[in-house]
Amino acid sequence: MSGRVAWAGVVAFVTAAAVGCTGNDAAPPAPGTTSPMPSAARPSTSPPSTVTPSTAAPSSVKPSTVANPVSLQALMTKKYNGGNLRLGRVLARTPAYTRYYVTYRSGTLTISGIMNVPSTPGPHPALVLNHGYIDPAVYTNGRGLMREQDYLARRGYVVLHTDYRNHAQSSKDPDSELTLRLGYTEDVVNAVLALRTSQYVDPSRIALLGRSMGGGITYNVLVTQPGLVKAAVVFAPVSSQAADNFDRWIRADRPIASQILRRYGEPARNPAFWHNMSAVNFFDRVTEPVLIHHGESDSTCPIAWSRTSLAALKAAGKTATLYTYPGEEHAFGPAWPTSMARTVSFLKQHGV
């Protein structure tokens, strides 16, 4: 795995995850049936495992009073203009739903994606799906979270899967690398706002689902725009500490790492910057219930990261649940149907 490929994943979480942290985003759809819940898959009730100091707790560094434009605080005060949701050509028709090519507005950019619209009468609950890292050079419209797109649409959800800027037919953002791809988070916020304008969608029943890098983006949305959605689900997410992701995937790639460190400084030398890029330090702002799924054998995004995020959410008094899956790797295999059944149950429990 090259450092440059890994960097693309890290920055998308606000330093998120590598290509390996994409997992099975582009996997073919799984069968529509749901297997019984294996007894081995269980919610986590034990204390968080011992982790390195950088993941053990949110940083105690106080955020600066003036928001750096490359920071989560900047996204907290940003004005969003998501809208102009346009359904284009029909990509596929099934008895359960129709799949459309779509575009919507995100700032000055146009973002492409796909939207699955159930065949049953609406308006429907809806989800914005945030995929993990796939090299933009090979990424195609709607690629990623294919199993989830199909599964959720068959259960009555409008599904908007955003391509993010610089992906597929989305507008290009030449500054994306230098701004640590905070724009991905902006694109997801605007995707929710665009969905609210759709005749097919109940605007009061929208949630987020993110995998791997997309899980990190989901955390970013929750802390920067609390109240935007009703609930959030993440699968095998990256660390909610930006420095963890940098150290794991980027530091060894000297050309890009040198540019980042030259601009923003080492975490130890400029802790305020890295603090302000880490969602865990703002979990007190979260207003939505959060469901986390993580395989215990995940060799890409360590399960300790999700245990740490869960502990931080709980410490902030938030509604959060972590399901762990013995033997499951990053992409999820046998336990995937169980995780999705739990996801739909969670969404319905919280009015989505």
Short mmCIF file of C-alpha atoms in Angstrom, two decimals:
data_model
loop_
_atom_site.label_atom_id
_atom_site.label_comp_id
_atom_site.label_asym_id
_atom_site.label_seq_id
_atom_site.Cartn_x
_atom_site.Cartn_y
_atom_site.Cartn_z
CA MET A 1 0.00 0.00 0.00
CA SER A 2 1.58 3.26 -1.12
CA GLY A 3 1.73 6.24 1.18
CA ARG A 4 0.00 8.44 -1.41
CA VAL A 5 -2.95 6.07 -1.68
CA ALA A 6 -3.10 5.89 2.09
CA TRP A 7 -3.04 9.68 2.35
CA ALA A 8 -6.16 10.02 0.28
CA GLY A 9 -8.05 8.06 2.88
CA VAL A 10 -6.62 9.90 5.83
CA VAL A 11 -7.40 13.35 4.63
CA ALA A 12 -10.97 12.52 3.80
CA PHE A 13 -11.82 11.94 7.45
CA VAL A 14 -10.03 15.14 8.20
CA THR A 15 -7.06 12.86 8.08
CA ALA A 16 -9.10 9.70 7.73
CA ALA A 17 -8.08 6.31 6.34
CA ALA A 18 -6.18 4.49 3.64
CA VAL A 19 -7.24 2.39 0.70
CA GLY A 20 -7.12 -0.60 3.00
CA CYS A 21 -9.61 1.23 5.17
CA THR A 22 -12.12 1.07 2.35
CA GLY A 23 -12.82 -2.56 2.97
CA ASN A 24 -15.52 -4.05 0.80
CA ASP A 25 -17.15 -0.84 -0.37
CA ALA A 26 -17.19 -1.99 -3.95
CA ALA A 27 -18.27 -5.54 -3.20
CA PRO A 28 -21.21 -7.02 -5.13
CA PRO A 29 -24.60 -6.93 -3.45
CA ALA A 30 -25.23 -9.63 -0.92
CA PRO A 31 -28.40 -11.74 -1.03
CA GLY A 32 -31.46 -9.86 0.16
CA THR A 33 -32.23 -12.33 2.92
CA THR A 34 -30.99 -11.75 6.45
CA SER A 35 -29.45 -14.61 8.38
CA PRO A 36 -30.26 -15.17 12.05
CA MET A 37 -28.11 -13.22 14.49
CA PRO A 38 -25.06 -15.32 15.43
CA SER A 39 -24.54 -15.56 19.14
CA ALA A 40 -20.91 -14.55 18.69
CA ALA A 41 -21.83 -11.08 17.41
CA ARG A 42 -22.54 -8.94 20.40
CA PRO A 43 -22.74 -5.36 21.63
CA SER A 44 -19.67 -4.20 23.48
CA THR A 45 -20.22 -3.95 27.22
CA SER A 46 -16.63 -4.20 28.40
CA PRO A 47 -14.44 -1.16 29.14
CA PRO A 48 -12.34 0.24 26.29
CA SER A 49 -9.12 -1.66 25.72
CA THR A 50 -5.76 -0.14 26.52
CA VAL A 51 -4.56 2.00 23.62
CA THR A 52 -1.73 4.35 22.87
CA PRO A 53 -1.76 7.77 24.53
CA SER A 54 -2.98 9.50 21.39
CA THR A 55 -6.16 7.42 21.35
CA ALA A 56 -6.71 7.00 25.06
CA ALA A 57 -8.70 10.21 25.54
CA PRO A 58 -9.62 13.46 23.82
CA SER A 59 -6.83 15.99 23.84
CA SER A 60 -6.78 18.49 26.68
CA VAL A 61 -5.47 21.20 24.37
CA LYS A 62 -7.88 24.12 24.17
CA PRO A 63 -9.04 25.13 20.70
CA SER A 64 -7.84 28.48 19.43
CA THR A 65 -10.24 31.41 19.68
CA VAL A 66 -9.96 32.22 15.96
CA ALA A 67 -10.93 29.29 13.75
CA ASN A 68 -8.29 28.14 11.31
CA PRO A 69 -10.02 27.72 7.92
CA VAL A 70 -8.67 24.17 7.99
CA SER A 71 -10.47 23.03 11.13
CA LEU A 72 -13.68 21.51 12.34
CA GLN A 73 -14.58 24.86 13.90
CA ALA A 74 -14.55 26.41 10.43
CA LEU A 75 -17.10 23.83 9.30
CA MET A 76 -19.23 24.63 12.35
CA THR A 77 -19.73 28.22 11.21
CA LYS A 78 -19.74 27.65 7.46
CA LYS A 79 -22.84 28.51 5.44
CA TYR A 80 -24.12 25.55 3.43
CA ASN A 81 -26.25 25.72 0.29
CA GLY A 82 -27.08 22.11 -0.53
CA GLY A 83 -29.88 21.92 -3.07
CA ASN A 84 -30.57 21.75 -6.80
CA LEU A 85 -30.94 17.97 -6.54
CA ARG A 86 -31.39 16.75 -10.10
CA LEU A 87 -32.41 13.23 -11.04
CA GLY A 88 -30.79 12.31 -14.32
CA ARG A 89 -30.80 9.12 -16.34
CA VAL A 90 -32.19 5.90 -14.95
CA LEU A 91 -29.31 3.54 -14.20
CA ALA A 92 -31.38 0.52 -13.21
CA ARG A 93 -34.91 -0.55 -12.41
CA THR A 94 -35.89 -3.32 -10.02
CA PRO A 95 -39.32 -4.24 -8.64
CA ALA A 96 -38.24 -2.63 -5.35
CA TYR A 97 -36.63 0.62 -6.49
CA THR A 98 -35.33 2.76 -9.33
CA ARG A 99 -31.69 3.82 -9.41
CA TYR A 100 -30.92 7.30 -10.77
CA TYR A 101 -27.81 9.26 -11.63
CA VAL A 102 -28.03 12.50 -9.64
CA THR A 103 -26.22 15.76 -9.06
CA TYR A 104 -26.57 18.40 -6.36
CA ARG A 105 -24.97 21.66 -5.27
CA SER A 106 -22.18 21.90 -2.68
CA GLY A 107 -20.84 25.41 -2.32
CA THR A 108 -19.62 26.42 -5.77
CA LEU A 109 -19.28 22.79 -6.85
CA THR A 110 -21.61 20.24 -8.40
CA ILE A 111 -21.43 16.80 -6.82
CA SER A 112 -22.53 13.63 -8.57
CA GLY A 113 -23.93 10.49 -7.03
CA ILE A 114 -26.67 7.91 -7.28
CA MET A 115 -30.10 7.82 -5.68
CA ASN A 116 -32.23 4.74 -5.14
CA VAL A 117 -35.93 5.57 -4.88
CA PRO A 118 -38.26 2.85 -3.54
CA SER A 119 -41.24 1.83 -5.67
CA THR A 120 -43.63 2.10 -2.72
CA PRO A 121 -45.54 5.36 -2.14
CA GLY A 122 -43.59 8.09 -0.36
CA PRO A 123 -42.41 10.27 1.14
CA HIS A 124 -39.76 7.91 2.45
CA PRO A 125 -37.14 8.00 5.17
CA ALA A 126 -33.71 8.54 3.66
CA LEU A 127 -30.01 7.99 4.19
CA VAL A 128 -26.88 9.65 2.87
CA LEU A 129 -24.22 6.98 2.40
CA ASN A 130 -20.57 7.97 2.90
CA HIS A 131 -18.23 5.50 1.25
CA GLY A 132 -14.70 4.59 2.24
CA TYR A 133 -11.62 5.43 0.27
CA ILE A 134 -11.49 4.36 -3.36
CA ASP A 135 -8.78 5.83 -5.56
CA PRO A 136 -10.45 8.70 -7.45
CA ALA A 137 -8.52 7.61 -10.55
CA VAL A 138 -10.55 4.38 -10.70
CA TYR A 139 -13.69 5.49 -8.88
CA THR A 140 -16.91 5.46 -10.90
CA ASN A 141 -20.31 6.97 -10.18
CA GLY A 142 -22.01 5.34 -7.20
CA ARG A 143 -19.18 2.95 -6.52
CA GLY A 144 -18.90 1.97 -2.88
CA LEU A 145 -21.35 0.62 -0.31
CA MET A 146 -23.08 -1.34 -3.06
CA ARG A 147 -24.50 -3.94 -0.70
CA GLU A 148 -25.87 -1.25 1.58
CA GLN A 149 -27.39 0.74 -1.28
CA ASP A 150 -29.41 -2.25 -2.41
CA TYR A 151 -30.32 -3.55 1.04
CA LEU A 152 -31.63 -0.24 2.35
CA ALA A 153 -33.60 0.68 -0.78
CA ARG A 154 -35.35 -2.69 -0.64
CA ARG A 155 -36.46 -1.81 2.88
CA GLY A 156 -38.10 1.44 1.90
CA TYR A 157 -35.28 3.98 2.24
CA VAL A 158 -34.33 6.58 -0.32
CA VAL A 159 -30.56 6.20 -0.58
CA LEU A 160 -28.31 9.03 -1.75
CA HIS A 161 -24.74 7.83 -2.25
CA THR A 162 -22.52 10.85 -2.81
CA ASP A 163 -19.40 10.65 -4.98
CA TYR A 164 -17.61 13.49 -3.10
CA ARG A 165 -15.68 16.20 -4.92
CA ASN A 166 -12.93 15.04 -7.29
CA HIS A 167 -14.77 11.72 -7.77
CA ALA A 168 -16.66 10.49 -10.85
CA GLN A 169 -18.50 13.42 -12.46
CA SER A 170 -18.21 15.73 -9.43
CA SER A 171 -16.51 19.10 -9.80
CA LYS A 172 -12.81 19.30 -9.14
CA ASP A 173 -11.38 20.98 -6.09
CA PRO A 174 -7.70 21.75 -6.72
CA ASP A 175 -7.16 22.75 -3.09
CA SER A 176 -8.55 19.52 -1.67
CA GLU A 177 -5.18 18.09 -0.65
CA LEU A 178 -3.97 21.27 1.05
CA THR A 179 -7.22 21.59 3.02
CA LEU A 180 -7.01 17.96 4.15
CA ARG A 181 -10.16 17.25 2.14
CA LEU A 182 -12.46 18.85 4.63
CA GLY A 183 -14.59 19.39 1.54
CA TYR A 184 -15.81 15.79 1.76
CA THR A 185 -17.58 16.67 4.99
CA GLU A 186 -19.06 19.77 3.33
CA ASP A 187 -20.33 17.60 0.46
CA VAL A 188 -22.12 15.29 2.89
CA VAL A 189 -23.75 18.16 4.77
CA ASN A 190 -24.98 19.55 1.47
CA ALA A 191 -26.20 16.10 0.41
CA VAL A 192 -28.53 16.07 3.42
CA LEU A 193 -29.79 19.55 2.61
CA ALA A 194 -30.35 18.51 -1.01
CA LEU A 195 -32.29 15.41 0.07
CA ARG A 196 -34.63 17.59 2.12
CA THR A 197 -35.85 19.18 -1.11
CA SER A 198 -36.79 15.88 -2.77
CA GLN A 199 -40.46 15.03 -3.28
CA TYR A 200 -39.60 11.43 -2.45
CA VAL A 201 -38.14 12.17 0.98
CA ASP A 202 -39.58 12.92 4.41
CA PRO A 203 -37.18 15.74 5.39
CA SER A 204 -37.61 15.00 9.09
CA ARG A 205 -36.41 11.38 8.71
CA ILE A 206 -32.87 11.48 7.32
CA ALA A 207 -29.83 9.63 8.71
CA LEU A 208 -26.18 9.04 7.83
CA LEU A 209 -24.34 5.79 7.21
CA GLY A 210 -20.57 5.75 6.72
CA ARG A 211 -17.95 3.07 6.28
CA SER A 212 -14.25 3.35 7.17
CA MET A 213 -13.16 6.77 5.87
CA GLY A 214 -16.84 7.56 5.47
CA GLY A 215 -17.30 6.74 9.14
CA GLY A 216 -14.81 9.47 9.96
CA ILE A 217 -16.67 11.88 7.68
CA THR A 218 -19.86 10.94 9.51
CA TYR A 219 -18.26 11.84 12.84
CA ASN A 220 -17.23 15.17 11.35
CA VAL A 221 -20.78 15.94 10.25
CA LEU A 222 -22.19 15.07 13.67
CA VAL A 223 -19.85 17.43 15.52
CA THR A 224 -19.93 20.30 13.04
CA GLN A 225 -23.66 20.29 12.26
CA PRO A 226 -25.52 18.80 15.22
CA GLY A 227 -29.21 18.32 14.58
CA LEU A 228 -28.77 17.97 10.82
CA VAL A 229 -29.92 14.32 10.84
CA LYS A 230 -31.83 12.03 13.20
CA ALA A 231 -29.28 9.22 13.61
CA ALA A 232 -25.93 7.92 12.37
CA VAL A 233 -24.41 4.49 11.73
CA VAL A 234 -20.71 3.82 11.13
CA PHE A 235 -18.96 0.63 10.04
CA ALA A 236 -15.30 0.03 10.93
CA PRO A 237 -14.59 3.75 11.19
CA VAL A 238 -11.20 5.40 11.25
CA SER A 239 -9.92 6.99 14.44
CA SER A 240 -11.67 10.08 15.73
CA GLN A 241 -8.18 11.40 16.57
CA ALA A 242 -6.56 12.95 13.50
CA ALA A 243 -3.01 12.26 14.68
CA ASP A 244 -3.72 8.52 14.93
CA ASN A 245 -4.58 8.36 11.24
CA PHE A 246 -1.61 10.49 10.25
CA ASP A 247 0.78 8.31 12.22
CA ARG A 248 -0.69 5.06 10.89
CA TRP A 249 -0.75 5.82 7.17
CA ILE A 250 0.96 9.06 6.25
CA ARG A 251 4.07 9.61 8.30
CA ALA A 252 6.13 7.10 6.32
CA ASP A 253 5.29 8.78 3.00
CA ARG A 254 7.90 11.49 3.28
CA PRO A 255 6.94 13.74 0.32
CA ILE A 256 3.32 14.26 1.33
CA ALA A 257 4.02 13.98 5.06
CA SER A 258 6.66 16.67 4.77
CA GLN A 259 4.20 19.03 3.07
CA ILE A 260 1.60 18.46 5.76
CA LEU A 261 4.03 18.88 8.62
CA ARG A 262 5.61 21.94 7.04
CA ARG A 263 2.19 23.57 6.77
CA TYR A 264 0.56 22.43 10.02
CA GLY A 265 3.37 21.18 12.25
CA GLU A 266 3.92 17.97 14.16
CA PRO A 267 1.11 16.97 16.52
CA ALA A 268 3.49 17.41 19.44
CA ARG A 269 4.60 20.87 18.28
CA ASN A 270 1.23 22.22 17.15
CA PRO A 271 -1.29 20.26 19.23
CA ALA A 272 -3.98 22.91 18.80
CA PHE A 273 -4.23 22.30 15.05
CA TRP A 274 -4.50 18.52 15.42
CA HIS A 275 -6.94 18.95 18.31
CA ASN A 276 -9.18 21.04 16.10
CA MET A 277 -9.10 18.39 13.35
CA SER A 278 -10.23 15.59 15.68
CA ALA A 279 -13.94 14.90 16.06
CA VAL A 280 -13.41 13.19 19.41
CA ASN A 281 -12.64 16.55 20.98
CA PHE A 282 -16.07 17.85 20.01
CA PHE A 283 -18.27 14.86 20.82
CA ASP A 284 -20.05 17.01 23.40
CA ARG A 285 -21.77 18.69 20.41
CA VAL A 286 -23.33 15.48 19.08
CA THR A 287 -27.13 15.36 19.38
CA GLU A 288 -27.89 12.20 17.38
CA PRO A 289 -27.80 8.57 18.52
CA VAL A 290 -24.79 6.73 17.08
CA LEU A 291 -24.45 3.04 16.19
CA ILE A 292 -20.96 1.63 15.59
CA HIS A 293 -20.17 -1.74 13.99
CA HIS A 294 -16.60 -3.07 14.14
CA GLY A 295 -14.99 -6.44 13.46
CA GLU A 296 -12.71 -7.71 16.20
CA SER A 297 -10.20 -8.95 13.60
CA ASP A 298 -10.03 -5.66 11.69
CA SER A 299 -6.36 -5.27 10.74
CA THR A 300 -6.90 -1.96 8.95
CA CYS A 301 -8.81 0.22 11.40
CA PRO A 302 -8.10 -1.17 14.89
CA ILE A 303 -11.19 -1.90 16.94
CA ALA A 304 -9.54 0.02 19.80
CA TRP A 305 -10.38 3.19 17.86
CA SER A 306 -14.09 2.46 18.00
CA ARG A 307 -13.90 1.52 21.66
CA THR A 308 -12.21 4.83 22.35
CA SER A 309 -14.81 6.75 20.35
CA LEU A 310 -17.60 4.93 22.17
CA ALA A 311 -16.07 5.75 25.55
CA ALA A 312 -15.74 9.43 24.58
CA LEU A 313 -19.34 9.60 23.38
CA LYS A 314 -20.56 7.95 26.57
CA ALA A 315 -18.43 10.26 28.70
CA ALA A 316 -20.12 13.18 26.94
CA GLY A 317 -23.51 11.74 27.84
CA LYS A 318 -24.43 10.71 24.31
CA THR A 319 -26.53 7.78 23.09
CA ALA A 320 -24.05 5.40 21.48
CA THR A 321 -23.80 1.65 20.94
CA LEU A 322 -20.91 -0.48 19.69
CA TYR A 323 -21.48 -3.94 18.25
CA THR A 324 -18.34 -6.04 17.91
CA TYR A 325 -18.04 -9.04 15.63
CA PRO A 326 -15.55 -11.80 16.50
CA GLY A 327 -13.54 -12.96 13.50
CA GLU A 328 -14.77 -10.20 11.19
CA GLU A 329 -12.19 -8.25 9.24
CA HIS A 330 -12.52 -4.72 7.94
CA ALA A 331 -14.88 -5.48 5.08
CA PHE A 332 -17.39 -7.64 6.98
CA GLY A 333 -18.37 -11.05 5.63
CA PRO A 334 -20.64 -13.57 7.37
CA ALA A 335 -21.83 -11.04 9.95
CA TRP A 336 -22.78 -8.40 7.39
CA PRO A 337 -26.48 -9.39 7.19
CA THR A 338 -26.69 -9.27 10.99
CA SER A 339 -25.07 -5.84 11.07
CA MET A 340 -27.56 -4.54 8.52
CA ALA A 341 -30.56 -6.00 10.33
CA ARG A 342 -29.33 -4.24 13.46
CA THR A 343 -28.85 -1.06 11.46
CA VAL A 344 -32.43 -1.01 10.20
CA SER A 345 -33.73 -1.83 13.69
CA PHE A 346 -31.68 1.05 15.12
CA LEU A 347 -32.93 3.48 12.46
CA LYS A 348 -36.56 2.56 13.06
CA GLN A 349 -36.08 2.80 16.81
CA HIS A 350 -34.96 6.39 16.33
CA GLY A 351 -37.68 7.41 13.89
CA VAL A 352 -35.86 6.93 10.59
#
